[in-house]
CSV table of C-alpha atoms in Angstrom, one decimal:
chain,number,residue,atom,x,y,z
A,1,UNK,CA,0.0,0.0,0.0
A,2,UNK,CA,1.1,3.5,-0.8
A,3,UNK,CA,-0.1,6.8,0.6
A,4,UNK,CA,0.7,10.5,0.3
A,5,UNK,CA,0.9,12.6,3.5
A,6,UNK,CA,0.5,16.4,3.4
A,7,UNK,CA,-0.8,19.1,5.7
A,8,UNK,CA,-1.1,22.8,6.5
A,9,UNK,CA,-2.4,24.0,3.1
A,10,UNK,CA,-3.7,27.2,4.7
A,11,UNK,CA,-5.9,28.0,1.7
A,12,UNK,CA,-6.9,31.6,1.8
A,13,UNK,CA,-3.5,32.7,3.2
A,14,UNK,CA,-2.2,36.2,2.5
A,15,UNK,CA,1.5,37.1,2.8
A,16,UNK,CA,1.7,40.7,4.2
A,17,UNK,CA,-1.5,41.5,2.3
A,18,UNK,CA,-0.7,39.7,-0.9
A,19,UNK,CA,-3.2,37.1,-2.1
A,20,UNK,CA,-1.8,33.6,-2.7
A,21,UNK,CA,-4.7,31.9,-4.5
A,22,UNK,CA,-2.6,31.3,-7.6
A,23,UNK,CA,0.2,29.7,-5.6
A,24,UNK,CA,-2.2,27.3,-3.9
A,25,UNK,CA,-3.8,26.4,-7.2
A,26,UNK,CA,-0.3,25.6,-8.6
A,27,UNK,CA,0.3,23.3,-5.7
A,28,UNK,CA,-3.1,21.5,-6.1
A,29,UNK,CA,-2.4,21.1,-9.8
A,30,UNK,CA,1.0,19.6,-9.0
A,31,UNK,CA,-0.5,17.3,-6.3
A,32,UNK,CA,-3.2,16.1,-8.8
A,33,UNK,CA,-0.5,15.4,-11.4
A,34,UNK,CA,1.6,13.6,-8.7
A,35,UNK,CA,-1.3,11.4,-7.7
A,36,UNK,CA,-1.9,10.5,-11.4
A,37,UNK,CA,1.8,9.6,-11.7
A,38,UNK,CA,2.5,7.9,-8.4
A,39,UNK,CA,-0.9,6.1,-8.1
A,40,UNK,CA,-1.2,6.1,-4.2
A,41,UNK,CA,-4.0,4.3,-2.5
A,42,UNK,CA,-4.7,7.1,-0.1
A,43,UNK,CA,-4.2,10.9,0.3
A,44,UNK,CA,-4.0,12.1,3.9
A,45,UNK,CA,-4.3,15.8,4.8
A,46,UNK,CA,-3.4,16.4,8.4
A,47,UNK,CA,-5.2,19.6,9.2
A,48,UNK,CA,-5.1,23.4,8.7
A,49,UNK,CA,-6.9,23.1,5.3
A,50,UNK,CA,-7.6,26.8,5.7
A,51,UNK,CA,-5.7,29.8,7.1
A,52,UNK,CA,-8.6,31.1,9.2
A,53,UNK,CA,-11.8,29.8,10.8
A,54,UNK,CA,-13.7,32.0,8.3
A,55,UNK,CA,-11.9,31.6,5.0
A,56,UNK,CA,-13.1,33.4,1.9
A,57,UNK,CA,-15.5,31.7,-0.5
A,58,UNK,CA,-12.7,31.3,-3.0
A,59,UNK,CA,-10.8,29.1,-0.6
A,60,UNK,CA,-13.8,26.8,-0.1
A,61,UNK,CA,-14.3,26.6,-3.8
A,62,UNK,CA,-10.7,25.7,-4.3
A,63,UNK,CA,-10.9,22.9,-1.8
A,64,UNK,CA,-14.2,21.4,-3.2
A,65,UNK,CA,-13.1,21.7,-6.8
A,66,UNK,CA,-9.9,19.8,-6.0
A,67,UNK,CA,-11.8,17.0,-4.1
A,68,UNK,CA,-14.3,16.7,-6.9
A,69,UNK,CA,-11.4,16.5,-9.4
A,70,UNK,CA,-9.7,13.7,-7.5
A,71,UNK,CA,-12.9,11.7,-7.1
A,72,UNK,CA,-13.7,12.0,-10.8
A,73,UNK,CA,-10.2,11.0,-11.9
A,74,UNK,CA,-9.5,8.4,-9.2
A,75,UNK,CA,-12.7,6.7,-8.0
A,76,UNK,CA,-10.9,4.3,-5.7
A,77,UNK,CA,-8.5,6.8,-4.0
A,78,UNK,CA,-9.0,7.0,-0.3
A,79,UNK,CA,-9.2,10.7,0.8
A,80,UNK,CA,-9.0,11.5,4.5
A,81,UNK,CA,-8.8,15.1,5.8
A,82,UNK,CA,-8.8,16.3,9.4
A,83,UNK,CA,-9.3,19.8,10.9
A,84,UNK,CA,-6.4,21.8,12.4
A,85,UNK,CA,-6.2,24.6,14.9
A,86,UNK,CA,-6.8,27.2,12.2
A,87,UNK,CA,-9.9,25.5,10.9
A,88,UNK,CA,-13.5,25.8,12.2
A,89,UNK,CA,-14.7,22.4,13.4
A,90,UNK,CA,-18.3,23.1,12.8
A,91,UNK,CA,-17.8,24.4,9.3
A,92,UNK,CA,-15.7,21.4,8.3
A,93,UNK,CA,-18.2,19.0,9.8
A,94,UNK,CA,-21.3,20.7,8.2
A,95,UNK,CA,-21.0,18.9,4.8
A,96,UNK,CA,-20.0,15.5,6.4
A,97,UNK,CA,-23.0,13.5,5.1
A,98,UNK,CA,-22.7,14.9,1.6
A,99,UNK,CA,-18.9,14.2,1.4
A,100,UNK,CA,-19.4,10.8,2.9
A,101,UNK,CA,-21.8,9.9,0.1
A,102,UNK,CA,-18.8,10.4,-2.3
A,103,UNK,CA,-16.5,8.5,0.1
A,104,UNK,CA,-14.6,11.6,1.1
A,105,UNK,CA,-13.7,11.6,4.8
A,106,UNK,CA,-13.5,15.1,6.3
A,107,UNK,CA,-13.3,15.1,10.2
A,108,UNK,CA,-13.5,18.6,11.8
A,109,UNK,CA,-14.1,17.6,15.4
A,110,UNK,CA,-14.6,14.7,17.8
A,111,UNK,CA,-18.1,14.0,19.2
A,112,UNK,CA,-19.5,12.2,22.1
A,113,UNK,CA,-22.9,10.5,22.9
A,114,UNK,CA,-25.3,11.6,25.7
A,115,UNK,CA,-23.3,9.6,28.2
A,116,UNK,CA,-20.1,11.4,27.2
A,117,UNK,CA,-18.5,8.4,25.4
A,118,UNK,CA,-16.3,9.1,22.5
A,119,UNK,CA,-17.7,8.4,19.0
A,120,UNK,CA,-14.8,6.3,17.9
A,121,UNK,CA,-16.6,5.0,14.8
A,122,UNK,CA,-16.4,8.3,13.0
A,123,UNK,CA,-12.7,8.6,13.7
A,124,UNK,CA,-11.7,5.2,12.2
A,125,UNK,CA,-11.6,5.0,8.4
A,126,UNK,CA,-10.9,1.8,6.5
A,127,UNK,CA,-8.5,2.4,3.6
A,128,UNK,CA,-9.4,0.1,0.7
A,129,UNK,CA,-7.7,-1.1,-2.5
A,130,UNK,CA,-9.3,-0.8,-5.9
A,131,UNK,CA,-10.9,-4.2,-5.4
A,132,UNK,CA,-12.6,-3.1,-2.2
A,133,UNK,CA,-10.4,-5.1,0.2
A,134,UNK,CA,-9.3,-3.2,3.3
A,135,UNK,CA,-5.5,-2.5,3.1
A,136,UNK,CA,-5.2,-0.5,6.3
A,137,UNK,CA,-7.0,1.4,9.0
A,138,UNK,CA,-6.7,5.1,9.6
A,139,UNK,CA,-7.3,6.8,13.0
A,140,UNK,CA,-8.3,10.3,11.8
A,141,UNK,CA,-8.2,12.5,15.0
A,142,UNK,CA,-8.6,16.2,14.3
A,143,UNK,CA,-7.0,19.0,16.4
A,144,UNK,CA,-8.2,18.6,20.0
A,145,UNK,CA,-9.4,21.6,21.8
A,146,UNK,CA,-9.6,21.8,25.6
A,147,UNK,CA,-13.4,21.4,25.5
A,148,UNK,CA,-12.9,18.0,23.7
A,149,UNK,CA,-10.9,16.5,26.6
A,150,UNK,CA,-12.4,14.5,29.4
A,151,UNK,CA,-9.5,12.7,31.0
A,152,UNK,CA,-10.1,10.0,33.6
A,153,UNK,CA,-8.7,10.4,37.1
A,154,UNK,CA,-5.4,12.3,37.0
A,155,UNK,CA,-2.3,11.2,38.8
A,156,UNK,CA,-0.8,13.9,41.1
A,157,UNK,CA,1.1,16.4,39.1
A,158,UNK,CA,-0.4,15.2,35.7
A,159,UNK,CA,-1.4,17.8,33.1
A,160,UNK,CA,-5.1,17.7,32.3
A,161,UNK,CA,-4.6,18.8,28.7
A,162,UNK,CA,-1.8,16.2,27.9
A,163,UNK,CA,-3.7,13.4,29.7
A,164,UNK,CA,-6.9,14.3,27.9
A,165,UNK,CA,-5.3,14.1,24.5
A,166,UNK,CA,-3.6,10.9,25.5
A,167,UNK,CA,-6.9,9.4,26.6
A,168,UNK,CA,-8.6,10.1,23.2
A,169,UNK,CA,-5.7,8.6,21.2
A,170,UNK,CA,-5.5,5.6,23.5
A,171,UNK,CA,-9.2,4.8,22.9
A,172,UNK,CA,-9.1,5.3,19.1
A,173,UNK,CA,-5.8,3.5,18.6
A,174,UNK,CA,-6.7,0.5,20.8
A,175,UNK,CA,-9.9,0.0,18.7
A,176,UNK,CA,-8.0,0.7,15.5
A,177,UNK,CA,-5.4,-1.9,16.4
A,178,UNK,CA,-8.1,-4.5,17.2
A,179,UNK,CA,-9.7,-3.9,13.8
A,180,UNK,CA,-6.5,-3.8,11.8
A,181,UNK,CA,-5.0,-7.0,13.2
A,182,UNK,CA,-1.9,-7.6,11.0
A,183,UNK,CA,-2.8,-4.7,8.6
A,184,UNK,CA,-1.1,-1.3,9.0
A,185,UNK,CA,-2.7,1.2,11.4
A,186,UNK,CA,-2.1,4.8,10.5
A,187,UNK,CA,-2.7,7.6,13.1
A,188,UNK,CA,-3.5,11.2,11.9
A,189,UNK,CA,-3.3,14.3,14.1
A,190,UNK,CA,-2.7,18.0,14.3
A,191,UNK,CA,-0.5,18.8,17.3
A,192,UNK,CA,2.7,20.2,18.6
A,193,UNK,CA,5.0,17.4,19.8
A,194,UNK,CA,7.9,17.8,22.2
A,195,UNK,CA,11.2,18.3,20.3
A,196,UNK,CA,9.3,19.5,17.2
A,197,UNK,CA,11.1,22.3,15.4
A,198,UNK,CA,8.9,25.4,14.9
A,199,UNK,CA,9.1,27.5,11.7
A,200,UNK,CA,10.0,31.0,12.7
A,201,UNK,CA,7.0,33.5,12.5
A,202,UNK,CA,4.5,31.2,10.8
A,203,UNK,CA,3.1,28.9,13.6
A,204,UNK,CA,0.8,29.5,16.5
A,205,UNK,CA,1.6,27.2,19.4
A,206,UNK,CA,-1.2,24.9,20.4
A,207,UNK,CA,-2.7,23.8,23.8
A,208,UNK,CA,-1.3,26.8,25.6
A,209,UNK,CA,2.2,26.8,24.2
A,210,UNK,CA,5.5,25.0,24.7
A,211,UNK,CA,4.5,23.9,28.3
A,212,UNK,CA,1.9,21.7,26.7
A,213,UNK,CA,4.0,20.2,24.0
A,214,UNK,CA,2.7,16.6,23.6
A,215,UNK,CA,4.7,13.5,24.1
A,216,UNK,CA,5.5,11.3,21.1
A,217,UNK,CA,4.3,8.1,22.9
A,218,UNK,CA,0.7,9.2,22.3
A,219,UNK,CA,0.7,7.1,19.1
A,220,UNK,CA,1.7,3.8,20.5
A,221,UNK,CA,0.3,1.1,18.4
A,222,UNK,CA,0.3,3.0,15.1
A,223,UNK,CA,2.6,1.9,12.3
A,224,UNK,CA,2.9,5.4,10.9
A,225,UNK,CA,1.7,8.7,12.3
A,226,UNK,CA,0.8,11.5,9.8
A,227,UNK,CA,0.9,14.9,11.6
A,228,UNK,CA,0.2,18.5,10.8
A,229,UNK,CA,0.9,21.8,12.5
A,230,UNK,CA,4.6,22.3,12.2
A,231,UNK,CA,5.5,23.8,8.9
A,232,UNK,CA,8.9,22.3,8.6
A,233,UNK,CA,8.9,18.6,7.6
A,234,UNK,CA,10.5,16.5,10.3
A,235,UNK,CA,10.5,13.1,11.9
A,236,UNK,CA,9.9,12.7,15.7
A,237,UNK,CA,11.0,9.3,16.9
A,238,UNK,CA,10.7,6.2,14.8
A,239,UNK,CA,7.3,6.4,13.1
A,240,UNK,CA,6.0,9.9,13.6
A,241,UNK,CA,6.3,12.4,10.7
A,242,UNK,CA,5.3,16.0,10.0
A,243,UNK,CA,4.9,16.5,6.2
A,244,UNK,CA,5.3,20.3,6.7
A,245,UNK,CA,3.4,22.9,4.7
A,246,UNK,CA,3.5,22.8,0.8
A,247,UNK,CA,4.0,26.6,0.6
A,248,UNK,CA,6.3,28.9,2.6
A,249,UNK,CA,4.0,30.7,5.0
A,250,UNK,CA,6.5,33.3,6.1
A,251,UNK,CA,9.4,35.0,4.6
A,252,UNK,CA,11.7,33.2,7.0
A,253,UNK,CA,11.0,30.0,5.1
A,254,UNK,CA,12.4,31.4,1.9
A,255,UNK,CA,15.4,29.0,1.8
A,256,UNK,CA,13.4,25.9,2.9
A,257,UNK,CA,12.1,23.6,0.2
A,258,UNK,CA,8.7,22.2,1.0
A,259,UNK,CA,7.5,18.7,0.3
A,260,UNK,CA,4.8,16.0,0.4
A,261,UNK,CA,5.7,12.6,2.0
A,262,UNK,CA,5.2,9.4,0.1
A,263,UNK,CA,4.8,6.4,2.4
A,264,UNK,CA,5.1,2.8,1.1
A,265,UNK,CA,4.0,-0.1,3.3
A,266,UNK,CA,5.5,-3.6,3.0
A,267,UNK,CA,3.4,-5.4,5.5
A,268,UNK,CA,3.3,-3.1,8.5
A,269,UNK,CA,6.7,-1.6,7.8
A,270,UNK,CA,6.7,1.9,6.3
A,271,UNK,CA,9.3,3.5,4.2
A,272,UNK,CA,9.1,7.3,3.7
A,273,UNK,CA,10.4,9.4,0.8
A,274,UNK,CA,10.1,13.1,0.0
A,275,UNK,CA,8.4,14.5,-3.0
A,276,UNK,CA,9.6,18.1,-3.4
A,277,UNK,CA,6.9,20.7,-4.2
A,278,UNK,CA,7.9,23.1,-6.9
A,279,UNK,CA,7.7,26.7,-5.9
A,280,UNK,CA,5.4,28.8,-8.0
A,281,UNK,CA,6.6,32.2,-6.6
A,282,UNK,CA,10.0,32.9,-5.4
A,283,UNK,CA,11.0,35.0,-2.3
A,284,UNK,CA,13.8,37.5,-2.4
A,285,UNK,CA,15.3,38.6,1.0
A,286,UNK,CA,17.9,41.3,0.7
A,287,UNK,CA,20.6,41.0,3.4
A,288,UNK,CA,20.7,43.6,6.2
A,289,UNK,CA,22.3,46.7,5.0
A,290,UNK,CA,21.9,50.5,5.0
A,291,UNK,CA,19.1,52.2,3.1
A,292,UNK,CA,21.4,53.4,0.4
A,293,UNK,CA,22.9,50.0,-0.1
A,294,UNK,CA,19.4,48.4,-0.2
A,295,UNK,CA,18.3,51.0,-2.8
A,296,UNK,CA,21.3,50.1,-4.9
A,297,UNK,CA,20.5,46.4,-4.6
A,298,UNK,CA,16.9,47.0,-5.7
A,299,UNK,CA,18.2,48.9,-8.7
A,300,UNK,CA,20.4,46.0,-9.6
A,301,UNK,CA,17.6,43.4,-9.5
A,302,UNK,CA,17.2,41.8,-12.9
A,303,UNK,CA,13.8,40.1,-13.1
A,304,UNK,CA,11.9,38.7,-16.1
A,305,UNK,CA,8.5,40.2,-16.8
A,306,UNK,CA,5.6,38.1,-15.6
A,307,UNK,CA,2.0,38.4,-14.5
A,308,UNK,CA,1.2,39.9,-11.1
A,309,UNK,CA,0.4,36.5,-9.4
A,310,UNK,CA,3.8,35.1,-10.4
A,311,UNK,CA,5.9,38.0,-9.3
A,312,UNK,CA,8.4,37.3,-6.5
A,313,UNK,CA,7.9,38.6,-3.0
A,314,UNK,CA,10.6,41.0,-1.7
A,315,UNK,CA,11.7,41.6,1.8
A,316,UNK,CA,14.0,44.6,2.4
A,317,UNK,CA,16.0,44.2,5.6
A,318,UNK,CA,17.7,47.3,6.9
A,319,UNK,CA,20.3,47.9,9.5
A,320,UNK,CA,20.1,51.6,10.6
A,321,UNK,CA,21.7,53.7,13.3
A,322,UNK,CA,18.4,55.5,13.9
A,323,UNK,CA,15.0,56.1,12.2
A,324,UNK,CA,15.1,57.7,8.8
A,325,UNK,CA,12.3,59.6,7.1
A,326,UNK,CA,10.4,58.4,4.1
A,327,UNK,CA,11.9,54.9,4.0
A,328,UNK,CA,8.9,53.3,2.4
A,329,UNK,CA,8.5,56.0,-0.2
A,330,UNK,CA,12.1,55.7,-1.3
A,331,UNK,CA,11.9,51.9,-1.5
A,332,UNK,CA,8.7,52.0,-3.6
A,333,UNK,CA,10.3,54.6,-5.9
A,334,UNK,CA,13.2,52.3,-6.4
A,335,UNK,CA,10.8,49.4,-7.2
A,336,UNK,CA,8.9,51.4,-9.8
A,337,UNK,CA,8.5,49.3,-13.0
A,338,UNK,CA,10.1,46.2,-11.5
A,339,UNK,CA,8.1,42.9,-11.7
A,340,UNK,CA,8.3,42.2,-7.9
A,341,UNK,CA,5.9,42.6,-5.0
A,342,UNK,CA,7.1,44.4,-1.8
A,343,UNK,CA,6.1,42.2,1.1
A,344,UNK,CA,7.9,43.8,4.0
A,345,UNK,CA,10.5,46.4,5.0
A,346,UNK,CA,12.2,45.1,8.2
A,347,UNK,CA,14.4,47.7,9.8
A,348,UNK,CA,16.7,46.8,12.7
A,349,UNK,CA,18.5,49.5,14.7
A,350,UNK,CA,22.1,49.3,15.8
A,351,UNK,CA,21.6,50.6,19.3
A,352,UNK,CA,23.4,49.4,22.4
A,353,UNK,CA,20.7,47.0,23.4
A,354,UNK,CA,21.5,47.6,27.0
A,355,UNK,CA,18.9,47.5,29.7
A,356,UNK,CA,17.5,50.7,31.0
A,357,UNK,CA,19.6,52.1,33.8
A,358,UNK,CA,22.0,49.2,33.4
A,359,UNK,CA,25.0,49.7,35.7
A,360,UNK,CA,23.3,52.6,37.5
A,361,UNK,CA,22.4,52.4,41.1
A,362,UNK,CA,19.1,54.1,40.6
A,363,UNK,CA,15.5,53.0,40.1
A,364,UNK,CA,13.6,54.0,37.0
A,365,UNK,CA,10.9,55.6,39.1
A,366,UNK,CA,13.6,57.9,40.6
A,367,UNK,CA,14.6,59.2,37.2
A,368,UNK,CA,13.0,62.1,35.3
A,369,UNK,CA,10.9,61.2,32.2
A,370,UNK,CA,13.5,62.9,29.9
A,371,UNK,CA,16.3,60.7,31.4
A,372,UNK,CA,14.2,57.6,30.8
A,373,UNK,CA,13.5,58.7,27.3
A,374,UNK,CA,17.2,59.3,26.6
A,375,UNK,CA,18.0,55.8,27.9
A,376,UNK,CA,15.3,54.2,25.7
A,377,UNK,CA,16.6,56.0,22.7
A,378,UNK,CA,20.2,54.9,23.4
A,379,UNK,CA,19.1,51.4,23.8
A,380,UNK,CA,17.3,51.3,20.5
A,381,UNK,CA,19.4,53.6,18.4
A,382,UNK,CA,22.9,55.0,18.1
A,383,UNK,CA,23.7,58.4,19.6
A,384,UNK,CA,21.5,60.9,21.5
A,385,UNK,CA,18.1,62.2,20.6
A,386,UNK,CA,18.4,65.6,18.9
A,387,UNK,CA,17.0,68.8,20.4
A,388,UNK,CA,13.8,68.8,18.2
A,389,UNK,CA,12.9,65.3,19.3
A,390,UNK,CA,13.5,66.1,23.0
A,391,UNK,CA,11.4,69.2,22.7
A,392,UNK,CA,8.5,67.2,21.2
A,393,UNK,CA,8.8,64.6,24.0
A,394,UNK,CA,8.8,67.2,26.8
A,395,UNK,CA,5.8,68.9,25.2
A,396,UNK,CA,3.9,65.6,25.3
A,397,UNK,CA,5.0,65.0,28.9
A,398,UNK,CA,3.6,68.5,29.8
A,399,UNK,CA,0.3,67.7,28.0
A,400,UNK,CA,-0.1,64.5,30.0
A,401,UNK,CA,0.6,66.3,33.3
A,402,UNK,CA,-2.0,69.0,32.5
A,403,UNK,CA,-4.5,66.4,31.5
A,404,UNK,CA,-4.0,64.6,34.9
A,405,UNK,CA,-4.5,67.8,36.9
């Protein structure tokens, strides 16, 4: 049996205000072509289908058109999708019965009966071959929110959130193992595991942050675990894999090549290979430099003409001694006529970085407002504030004092 594992599509995502619909469509077209070429038995999408809980209608259309295309072209392909922390559980679950009629499994949330027992049946999906025979079982567990968790009695010092997640996976995987027997059992999830490497700037930590990073032994009994949430593809332990996102979701991922994982099973043993996703739009990050150097680098950019949706994103990183006037206007003027999209101007100031009143035996509340302002300026920038800036600051302080009287 062969499957493709992907996650974190974030349909509807914008990068610093720039629409990425065309990039997502290029990925979906590539994925459809890859499925036609590689002929997997299953496609697993491990959460964060959308970038927000209320994605635009165009993002919904993009997803449904892709699913309809796959079902028409590959009637026997198993398709299992789960919700992530960016997705709305209720919105994903709304078309459940309709999608199920087309043998599409989209699980947005876990549910319980009136007695509080977990509905395991909905979370276990048989993966069938073209002849209808079951090849494997998939435990499709979506992102778990605090309200989903009802752990049994907790040991002293145990974390309710971690133990609640553990309890759900235990129930589902135990039943999955019973049904699978000697067949492979695949776990799906959307979570942040301990030792997982975060992608700078583009991820929101789940379950309260790093202190609730989940242990890797949650998936005991599974022969392969397909995870989403971390945007950098990585392996945690022996059988647990993040596929990563197919698109860079922040400029910090400019040098990282994104991928989809292909998993081949021989019996219950899984071998994993990487299928690199071609990048439809490049990212250009200028090195930190002065404004004049950055303007010269922009002038030297030689880029081919292309339509707007295919133009590279540009990040201009600056290292400045202090704020300069009209930075954005000067950068935009330098970009006039160039086939590139300005995504971000990121200035960093070469101040001392020292703490306020460092080395001084005085409390901040014993210092005058102007003295504190001078220290703040020196910490952030090089040199001293000029007379005009000090005059403006003192005028503001006086206005505040008059207002408080």
